[in-house]
mmCIF file of C-alpha atoms in Angstrom:
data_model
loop_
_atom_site.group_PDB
_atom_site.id
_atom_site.type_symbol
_atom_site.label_atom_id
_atom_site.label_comp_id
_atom_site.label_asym_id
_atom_site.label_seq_id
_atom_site.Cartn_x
_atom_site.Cartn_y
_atom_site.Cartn_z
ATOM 1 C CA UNK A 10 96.980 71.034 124.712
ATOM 2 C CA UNK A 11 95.996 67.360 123.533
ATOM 3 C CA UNK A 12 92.629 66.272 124.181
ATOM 4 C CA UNK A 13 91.324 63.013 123.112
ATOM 5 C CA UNK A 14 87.746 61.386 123.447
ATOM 6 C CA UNK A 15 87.032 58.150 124.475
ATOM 7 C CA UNK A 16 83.295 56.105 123.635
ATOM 8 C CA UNK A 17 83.628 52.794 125.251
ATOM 9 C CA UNK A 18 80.157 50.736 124.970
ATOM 10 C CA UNK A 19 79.413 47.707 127.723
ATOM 11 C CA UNK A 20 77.228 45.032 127.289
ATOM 12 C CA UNK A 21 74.984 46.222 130.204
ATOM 13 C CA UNK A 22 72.319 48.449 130.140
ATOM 14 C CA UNK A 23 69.965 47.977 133.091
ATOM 15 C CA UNK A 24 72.076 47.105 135.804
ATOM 16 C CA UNK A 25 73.029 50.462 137.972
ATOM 17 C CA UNK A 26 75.537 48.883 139.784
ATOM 18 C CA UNK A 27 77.418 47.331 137.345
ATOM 19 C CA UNK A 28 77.219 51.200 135.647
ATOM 20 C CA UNK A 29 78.405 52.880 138.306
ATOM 21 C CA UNK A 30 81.287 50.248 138.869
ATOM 22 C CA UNK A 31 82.340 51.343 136.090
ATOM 23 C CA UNK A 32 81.962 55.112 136.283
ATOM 24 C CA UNK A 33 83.767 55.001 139.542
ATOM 25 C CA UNK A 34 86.569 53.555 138.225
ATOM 26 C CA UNK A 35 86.868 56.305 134.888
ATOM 27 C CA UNK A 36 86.487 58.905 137.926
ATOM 28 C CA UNK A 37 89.670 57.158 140.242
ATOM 29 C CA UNK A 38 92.039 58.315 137.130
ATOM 30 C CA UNK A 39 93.156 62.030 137.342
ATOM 31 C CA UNK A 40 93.014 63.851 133.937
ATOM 32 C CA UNK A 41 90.148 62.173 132.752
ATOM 33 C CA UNK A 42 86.906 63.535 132.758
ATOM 34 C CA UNK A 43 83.852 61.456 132.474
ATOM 35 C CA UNK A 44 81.538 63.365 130.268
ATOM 36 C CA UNK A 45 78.123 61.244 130.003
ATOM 37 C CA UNK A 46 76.893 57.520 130.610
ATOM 38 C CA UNK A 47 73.986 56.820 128.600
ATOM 39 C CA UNK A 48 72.347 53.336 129.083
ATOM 40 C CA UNK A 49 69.367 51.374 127.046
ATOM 41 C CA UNK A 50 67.839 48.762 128.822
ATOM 42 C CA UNK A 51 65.932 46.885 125.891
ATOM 43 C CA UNK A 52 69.775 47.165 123.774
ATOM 44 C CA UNK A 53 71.265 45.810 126.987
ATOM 45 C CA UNK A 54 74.057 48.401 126.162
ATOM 46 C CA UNK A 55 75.496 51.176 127.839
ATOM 47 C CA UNK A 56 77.560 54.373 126.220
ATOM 48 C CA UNK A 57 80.487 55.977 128.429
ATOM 49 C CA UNK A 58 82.115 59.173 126.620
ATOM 50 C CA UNK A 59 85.492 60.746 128.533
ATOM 51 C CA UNK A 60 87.829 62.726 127.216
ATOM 52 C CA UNK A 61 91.307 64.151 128.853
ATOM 53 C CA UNK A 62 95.015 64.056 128.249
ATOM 54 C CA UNK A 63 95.715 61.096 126.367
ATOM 55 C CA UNK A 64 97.701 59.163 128.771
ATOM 56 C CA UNK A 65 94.881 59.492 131.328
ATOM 57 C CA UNK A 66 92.142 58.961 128.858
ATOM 58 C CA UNK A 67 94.330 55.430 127.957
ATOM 59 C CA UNK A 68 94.321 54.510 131.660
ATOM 60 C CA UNK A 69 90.478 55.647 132.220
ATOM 61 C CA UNK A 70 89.485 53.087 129.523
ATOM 62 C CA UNK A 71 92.070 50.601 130.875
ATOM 63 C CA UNK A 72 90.046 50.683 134.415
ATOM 64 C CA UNK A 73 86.677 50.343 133.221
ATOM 65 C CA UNK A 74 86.920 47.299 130.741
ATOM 66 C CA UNK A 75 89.199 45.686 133.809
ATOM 67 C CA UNK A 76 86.195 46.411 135.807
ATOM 68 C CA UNK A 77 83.626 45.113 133.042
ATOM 69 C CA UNK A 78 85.108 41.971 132.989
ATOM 70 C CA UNK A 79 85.063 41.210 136.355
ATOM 71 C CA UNK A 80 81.490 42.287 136.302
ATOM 72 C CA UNK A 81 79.464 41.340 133.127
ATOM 73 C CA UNK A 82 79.409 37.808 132.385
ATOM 74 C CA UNK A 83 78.737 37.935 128.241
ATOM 75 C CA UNK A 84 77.380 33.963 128.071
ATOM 76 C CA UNK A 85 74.022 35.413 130.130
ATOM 77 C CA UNK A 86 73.857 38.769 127.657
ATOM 78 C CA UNK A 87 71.050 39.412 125.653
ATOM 79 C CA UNK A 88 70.204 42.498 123.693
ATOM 80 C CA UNK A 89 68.510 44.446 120.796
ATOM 81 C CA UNK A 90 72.393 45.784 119.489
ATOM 82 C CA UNK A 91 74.564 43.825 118.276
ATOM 83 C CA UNK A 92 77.800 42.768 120.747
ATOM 84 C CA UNK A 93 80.646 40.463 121.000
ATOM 85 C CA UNK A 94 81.884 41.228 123.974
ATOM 86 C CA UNK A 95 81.573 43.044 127.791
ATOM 87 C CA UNK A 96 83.388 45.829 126.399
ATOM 88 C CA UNK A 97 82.401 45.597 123.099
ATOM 89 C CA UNK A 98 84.010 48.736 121.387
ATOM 90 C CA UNK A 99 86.183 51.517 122.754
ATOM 91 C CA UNK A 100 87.386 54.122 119.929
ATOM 92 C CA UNK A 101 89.574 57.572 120.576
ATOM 93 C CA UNK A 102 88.549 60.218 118.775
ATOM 94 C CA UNK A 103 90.847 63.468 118.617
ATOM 95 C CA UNK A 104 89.386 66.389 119.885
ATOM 96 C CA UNK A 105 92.007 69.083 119.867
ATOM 97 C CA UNK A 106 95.936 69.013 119.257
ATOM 98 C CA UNK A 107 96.251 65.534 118.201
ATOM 99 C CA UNK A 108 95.815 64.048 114.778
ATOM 100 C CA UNK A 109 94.448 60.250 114.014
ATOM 101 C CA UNK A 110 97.648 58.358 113.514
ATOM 102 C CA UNK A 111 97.997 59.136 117.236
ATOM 103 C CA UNK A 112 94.972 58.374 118.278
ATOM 104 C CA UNK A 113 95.288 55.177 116.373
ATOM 105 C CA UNK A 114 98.646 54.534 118.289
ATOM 106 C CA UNK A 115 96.857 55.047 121.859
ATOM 107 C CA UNK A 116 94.368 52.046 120.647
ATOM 108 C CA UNK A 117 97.329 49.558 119.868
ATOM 109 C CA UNK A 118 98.745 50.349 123.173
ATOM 110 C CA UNK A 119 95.311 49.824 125.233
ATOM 111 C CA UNK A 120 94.888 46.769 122.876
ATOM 112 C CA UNK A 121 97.805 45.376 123.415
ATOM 113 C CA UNK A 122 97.382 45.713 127.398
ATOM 114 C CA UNK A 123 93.870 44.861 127.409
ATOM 115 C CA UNK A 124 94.765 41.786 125.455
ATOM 116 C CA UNK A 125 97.962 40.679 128.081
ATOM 117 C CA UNK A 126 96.924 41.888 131.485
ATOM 118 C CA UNK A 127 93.290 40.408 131.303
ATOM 119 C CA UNK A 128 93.409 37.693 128.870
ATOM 120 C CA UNK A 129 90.618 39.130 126.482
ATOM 121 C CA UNK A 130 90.787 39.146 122.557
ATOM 122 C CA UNK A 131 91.407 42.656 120.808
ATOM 123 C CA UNK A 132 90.491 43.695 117.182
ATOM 124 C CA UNK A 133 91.531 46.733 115.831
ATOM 125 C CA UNK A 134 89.303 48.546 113.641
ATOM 126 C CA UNK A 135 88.875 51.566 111.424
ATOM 127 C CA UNK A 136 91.297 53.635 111.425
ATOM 128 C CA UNK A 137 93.490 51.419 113.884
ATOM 129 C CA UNK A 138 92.947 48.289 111.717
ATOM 130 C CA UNK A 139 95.431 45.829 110.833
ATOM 131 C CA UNK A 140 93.868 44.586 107.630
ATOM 132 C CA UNK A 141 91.564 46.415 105.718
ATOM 133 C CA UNK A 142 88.721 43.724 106.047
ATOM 134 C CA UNK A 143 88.789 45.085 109.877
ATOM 135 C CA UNK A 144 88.017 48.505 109.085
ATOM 136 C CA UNK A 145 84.383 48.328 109.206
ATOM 137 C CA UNK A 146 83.053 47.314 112.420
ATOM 138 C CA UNK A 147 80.444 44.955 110.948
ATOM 139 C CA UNK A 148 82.726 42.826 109.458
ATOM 140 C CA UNK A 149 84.855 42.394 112.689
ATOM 141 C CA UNK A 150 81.727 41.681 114.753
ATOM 142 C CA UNK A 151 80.146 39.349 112.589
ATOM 143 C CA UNK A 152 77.970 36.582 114.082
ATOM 144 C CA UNK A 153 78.607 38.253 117.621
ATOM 145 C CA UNK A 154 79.392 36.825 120.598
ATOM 146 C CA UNK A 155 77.681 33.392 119.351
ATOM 147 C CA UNK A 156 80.282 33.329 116.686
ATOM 148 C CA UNK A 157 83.517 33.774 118.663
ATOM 149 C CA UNK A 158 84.075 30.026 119.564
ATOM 150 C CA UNK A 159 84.472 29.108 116.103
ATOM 151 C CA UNK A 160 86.804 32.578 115.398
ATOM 152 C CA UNK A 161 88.816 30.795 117.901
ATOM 153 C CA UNK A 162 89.536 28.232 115.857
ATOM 154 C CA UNK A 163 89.934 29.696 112.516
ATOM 155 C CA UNK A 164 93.548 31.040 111.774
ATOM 156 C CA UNK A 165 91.643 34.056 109.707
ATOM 157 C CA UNK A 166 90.677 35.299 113.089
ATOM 158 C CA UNK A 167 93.628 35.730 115.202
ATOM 159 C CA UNK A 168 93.200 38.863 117.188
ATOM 160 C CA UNK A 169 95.775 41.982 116.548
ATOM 161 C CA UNK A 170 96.099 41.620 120.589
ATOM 162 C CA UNK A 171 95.174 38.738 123.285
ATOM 163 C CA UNK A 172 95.054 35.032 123.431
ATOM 164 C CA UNK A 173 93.487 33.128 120.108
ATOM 165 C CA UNK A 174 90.765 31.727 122.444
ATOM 166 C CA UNK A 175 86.965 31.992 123.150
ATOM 167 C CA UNK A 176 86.828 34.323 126.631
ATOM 168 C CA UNK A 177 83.136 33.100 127.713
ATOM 169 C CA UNK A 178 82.922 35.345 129.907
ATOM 170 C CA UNK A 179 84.250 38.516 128.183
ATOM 171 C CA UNK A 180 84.121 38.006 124.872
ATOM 172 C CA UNK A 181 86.186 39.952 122.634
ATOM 173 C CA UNK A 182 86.895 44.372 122.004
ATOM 174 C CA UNK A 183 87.238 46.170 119.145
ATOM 175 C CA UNK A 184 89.457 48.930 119.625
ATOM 176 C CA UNK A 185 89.928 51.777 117.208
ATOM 177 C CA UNK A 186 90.698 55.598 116.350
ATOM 178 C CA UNK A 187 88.108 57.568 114.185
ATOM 179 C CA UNK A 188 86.105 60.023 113.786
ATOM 180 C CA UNK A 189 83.276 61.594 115.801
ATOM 181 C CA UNK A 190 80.381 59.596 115.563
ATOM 182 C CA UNK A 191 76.395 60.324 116.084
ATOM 183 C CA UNK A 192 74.403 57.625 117.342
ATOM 184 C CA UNK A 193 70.737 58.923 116.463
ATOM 185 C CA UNK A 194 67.353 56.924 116.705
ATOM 186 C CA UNK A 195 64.526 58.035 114.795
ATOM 187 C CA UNK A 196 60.979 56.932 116.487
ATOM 188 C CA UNK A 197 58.122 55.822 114.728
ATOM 189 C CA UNK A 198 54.184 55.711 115.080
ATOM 190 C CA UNK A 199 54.338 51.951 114.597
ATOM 191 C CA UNK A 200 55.217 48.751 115.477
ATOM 192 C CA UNK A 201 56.145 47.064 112.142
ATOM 193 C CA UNK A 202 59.745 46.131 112.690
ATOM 194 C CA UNK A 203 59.639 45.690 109.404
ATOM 195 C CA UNK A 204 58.990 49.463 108.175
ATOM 196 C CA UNK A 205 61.702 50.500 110.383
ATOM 197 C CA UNK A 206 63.841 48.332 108.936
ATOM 198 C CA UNK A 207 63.298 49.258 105.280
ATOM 199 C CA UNK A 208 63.402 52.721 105.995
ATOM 200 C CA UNK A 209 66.926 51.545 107.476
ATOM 201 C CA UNK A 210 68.196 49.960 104.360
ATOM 202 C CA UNK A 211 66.918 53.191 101.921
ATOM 203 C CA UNK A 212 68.769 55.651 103.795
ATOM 204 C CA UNK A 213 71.811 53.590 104.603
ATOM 205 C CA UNK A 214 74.921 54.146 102.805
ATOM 206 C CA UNK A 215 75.230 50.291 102.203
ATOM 207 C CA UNK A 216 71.831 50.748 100.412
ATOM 208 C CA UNK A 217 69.863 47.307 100.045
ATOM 209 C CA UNK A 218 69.437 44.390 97.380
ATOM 210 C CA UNK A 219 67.193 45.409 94.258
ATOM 211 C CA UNK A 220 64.146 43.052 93.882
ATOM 212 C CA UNK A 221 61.699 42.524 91.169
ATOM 213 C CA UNK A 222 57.566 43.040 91.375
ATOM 214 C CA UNK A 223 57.907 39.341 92.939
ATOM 215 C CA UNK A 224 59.940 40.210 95.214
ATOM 216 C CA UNK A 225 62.597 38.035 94.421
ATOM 217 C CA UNK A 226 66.557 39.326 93.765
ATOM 218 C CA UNK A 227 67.435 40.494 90.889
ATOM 219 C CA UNK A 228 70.921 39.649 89.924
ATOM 220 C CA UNK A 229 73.198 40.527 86.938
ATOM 221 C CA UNK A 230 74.988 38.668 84.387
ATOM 222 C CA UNK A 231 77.527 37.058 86.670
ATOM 223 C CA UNK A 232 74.933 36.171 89.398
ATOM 224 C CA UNK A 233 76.156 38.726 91.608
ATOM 225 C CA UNK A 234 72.739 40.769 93.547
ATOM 226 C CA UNK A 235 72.039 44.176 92.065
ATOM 227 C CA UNK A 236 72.824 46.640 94.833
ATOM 228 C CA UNK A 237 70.339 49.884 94.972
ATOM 229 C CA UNK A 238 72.845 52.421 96.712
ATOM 230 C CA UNK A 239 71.836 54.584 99.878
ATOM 231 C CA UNK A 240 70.490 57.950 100.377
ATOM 232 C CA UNK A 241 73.236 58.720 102.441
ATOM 233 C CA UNK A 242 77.016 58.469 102.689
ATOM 234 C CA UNK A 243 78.566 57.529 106.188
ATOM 235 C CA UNK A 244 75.434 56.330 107.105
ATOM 236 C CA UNK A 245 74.576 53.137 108.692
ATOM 237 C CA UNK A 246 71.119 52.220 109.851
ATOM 238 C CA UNK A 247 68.764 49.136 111.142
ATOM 239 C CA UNK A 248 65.501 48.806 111.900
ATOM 240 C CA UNK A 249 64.129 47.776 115.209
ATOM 241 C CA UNK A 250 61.357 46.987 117.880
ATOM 242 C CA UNK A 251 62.255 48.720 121.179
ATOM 243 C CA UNK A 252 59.545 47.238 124.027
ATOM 244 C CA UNK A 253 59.856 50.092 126.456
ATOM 245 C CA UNK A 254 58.468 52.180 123.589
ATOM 246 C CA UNK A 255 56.283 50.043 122.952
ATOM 247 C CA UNK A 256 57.344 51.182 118.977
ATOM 248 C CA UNK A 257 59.637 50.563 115.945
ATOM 249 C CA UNK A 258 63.057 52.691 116.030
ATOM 250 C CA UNK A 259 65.581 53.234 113.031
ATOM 251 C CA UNK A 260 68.908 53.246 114.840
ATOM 252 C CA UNK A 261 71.307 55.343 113.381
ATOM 253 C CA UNK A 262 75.297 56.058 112.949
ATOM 254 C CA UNK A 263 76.780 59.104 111.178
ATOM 255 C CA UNK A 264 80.148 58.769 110.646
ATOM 256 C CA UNK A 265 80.685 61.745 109.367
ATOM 257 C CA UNK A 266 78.704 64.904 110.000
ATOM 258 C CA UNK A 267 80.244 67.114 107.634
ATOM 259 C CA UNK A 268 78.755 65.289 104.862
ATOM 260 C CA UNK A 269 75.489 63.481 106.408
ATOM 261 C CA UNK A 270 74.328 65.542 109.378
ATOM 262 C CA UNK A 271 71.044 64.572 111.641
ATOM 263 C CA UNK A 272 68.509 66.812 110.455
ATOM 264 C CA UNK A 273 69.226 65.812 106.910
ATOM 265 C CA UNK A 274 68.287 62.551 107.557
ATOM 266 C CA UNK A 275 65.327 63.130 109.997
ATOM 267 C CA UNK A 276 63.818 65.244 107.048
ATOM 268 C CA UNK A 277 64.307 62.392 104.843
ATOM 269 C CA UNK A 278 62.998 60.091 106.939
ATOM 270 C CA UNK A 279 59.852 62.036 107.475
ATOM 271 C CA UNK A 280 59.190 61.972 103.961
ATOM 272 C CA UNK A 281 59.780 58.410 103.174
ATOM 273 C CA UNK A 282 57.612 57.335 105.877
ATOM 274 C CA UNK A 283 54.920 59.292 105.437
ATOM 275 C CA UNK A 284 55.143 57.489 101.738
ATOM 276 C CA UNK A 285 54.523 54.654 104.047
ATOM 277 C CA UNK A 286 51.664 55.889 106.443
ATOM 278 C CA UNK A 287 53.974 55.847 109.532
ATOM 279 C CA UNK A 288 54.994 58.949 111.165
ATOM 280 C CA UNK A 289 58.134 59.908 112.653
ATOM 281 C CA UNK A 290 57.255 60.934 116.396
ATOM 282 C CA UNK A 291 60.499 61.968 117.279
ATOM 283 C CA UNK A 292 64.365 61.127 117.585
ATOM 284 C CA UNK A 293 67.022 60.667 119.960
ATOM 285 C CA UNK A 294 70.694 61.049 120.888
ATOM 286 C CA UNK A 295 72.683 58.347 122.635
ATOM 287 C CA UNK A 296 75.564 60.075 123.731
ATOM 288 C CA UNK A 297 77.136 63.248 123.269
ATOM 289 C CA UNK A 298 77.060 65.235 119.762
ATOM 290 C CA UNK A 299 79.294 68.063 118.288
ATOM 291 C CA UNK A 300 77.975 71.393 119.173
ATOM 292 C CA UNK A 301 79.026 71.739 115.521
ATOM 293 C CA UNK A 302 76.582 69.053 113.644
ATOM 294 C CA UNK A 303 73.663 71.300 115.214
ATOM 295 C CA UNK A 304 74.770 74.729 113.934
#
C-alpha cells in the first residue's frame, strides 16, 4: 500500500480557531489521517503532519492552505521563525510503497493547483526543485515575506507555479518532496540570545565565518571569508529568545537521521555549553519523529 506524509506549516500559532479551521478541513477528506497539530505561539507558527493514500493526502493539503488563505492575513504576521507566506511550506515525505520521484510529482501537482485555483505563488524546493539554487529552503525564503514585493518584480524569481505577483495577503509556498525531518529545540539556562545562537552556528552543518582574536573576518587570498565547517552534517540550527520560556532556545532541523540523530547532538550540545557556563535544561520535539531515530 502507498502511504505518504504530509508537514504543512501555517503562519499562525496562537489563534485556536484559525487551527482548528484548518484541522477540520484535513479531517472532511477521506483517506487522510491527521496525525498531530503542534502550534508555538512566540514562532507564530503552527505544524500539521497527515499522512494517507496519496491522492487523499494531495487533497487534505489542498483544503487546508485554501482554508489558510482565507483565514491568515500574512501583512499583520509576526513571528520568531522565519515565513513567507500563510502556508509557508508543505513537503511529502514517503512513508511506505512510494519512492521520492513520486512524491516529488504529488508536489508539482498541488503546486500547480495551489498556484491556479487560489492565485498564490509556489516554489518548489528540495527534492521537487526546479533549479538547484531552490533546493535549500533558505535560499528560496530569503528576506521573507518583507522581500516578496520586490521577487515580484525580478524575472530571477518567477514562481515554478502561480501568478508573478506579491499576494499580500498570502504570501507565497514552498512545496517539496524529501526526507523525514526532526524539528528539535534544545533549551537553555539563559537568556543570551547570543549563546544560543553560537552554539547554533558550531553545530550547524553550514558551520560559521572564522574570525581572528579581534574578532574581525578572516578572509583568504581572494577575499572570500574563511568558513569553519559544522559539527554536524544535515544539520541546520539558529539561536533564539523564546518569551514564554522566558529563555534562549537552539532550534533545530535534522535532515537526515541516519547520519545526525537527536541525542548526538543534545550530547554535543551539553558539552559545548557547559564550555560556556550555560546548561542545557532540556529539549523538545515539534512534531512527530521516527520511532526509528529513538532506537
Amino acid at each position: 500500500m502507498k502511504l505518504m506524509e504530509c508537514v504543512p506549516n501555517f503562519s499562525e500559532g496562537r489563534d485556536k480557531t484559525v487551527l482548528e479551521a484548518i484541522a477540520s478541513a484535513i479531517r472532511s477528506v477521506k483517506n487522510a489521517v491527521l496525525l498531530d497539530v503542534d502550534p508555538g505561539a512566540d514562532t507564530n507558527r503552527t505544524v500539521f503532519t497527515l499522512a494517507g493514500e496519496p491522492e487523499a493526502v494531495v487533497e487534505a493539503a489542498f483544503q487546508a492552505i485554501k482554508k489558510a488563505s482565507e483565514l491568515i492575513d500574512m501583512s499583520k504576521h509576526h513571528g520568531e521563525h522565519p515565513r513567507m507566506g500563510a502556508t509557508d511550506v508543505c513537503p511529502f515525505i514517503p512513508i511506505s510503497g512510494m519512492t521520492m520521484e513520486e512524491c516529488a510529482e504529488y508536489a508539482r501537482k498541488l503546486g500547480k493547483r495551489v498556484g491556479e485555483e487560489l492565485g498564490i505563488p509556489v516554489y518548489l524546493y528540495e527534492n521537487a526543485a526546479s533549479k538547484e539554487e531552490w533546493r535549500n529552503l533558505a535560499n528560496v525564503r530569503s528576506g521573507e515575506y518583507e522581500a516578496l514585493p520586490q521577487k515580484a518584480q525580478d524575472p530571477a524569481w518567477k514562481p515554478d507555479f502561480g501568478p508573478h505577483a506579491f499576494n499580500p495577503r498570502s504570501g507565497a509556498t514552498a512545496i517539496s518532496a524529501r526526507e523525514f525531518l526532526i524539528a528539535y529545540n534544545i533549551n537553555l539556562n539563559t537568556r543570551d540570545k547570543k549563546k544560543a545562537h553560537a552554539l547554533a552556528l558550531t553545530i550547524r552543518e553550514r558551520g560559521k565565518p572564522a574570525r581572528d582574536e579581534a574578532g574581525k573576518l578572516i578572509r583568504d587570498a581572494d577575499g572570500n571569508r574563511v568558513i569553519i565547517p559544522g559539527l554536524f552534517s544535515h544539520c541546520k540550527a539558529v539561536g533564539w529568545y523564546i518569551d514564554s520560556y522566558d529563555r534562549a532556545q537552539i532550534s533545530i532541523n535534522l535532515t537526515n537521521y541516519k547520519v545526525t540523530p537527536p541525542h548526538l547532538v543534545l550530547e554535543k550540545v551539553r558539552e559545548l555549553a557547559a564550555e560556556m557556563g550555560v546548561q542545557v535544561t532540556g529539549s523538545e520535539l515539534v512534531g512527530l519523529i521516527p520511532k526509528a531515530s529513538l532506537l
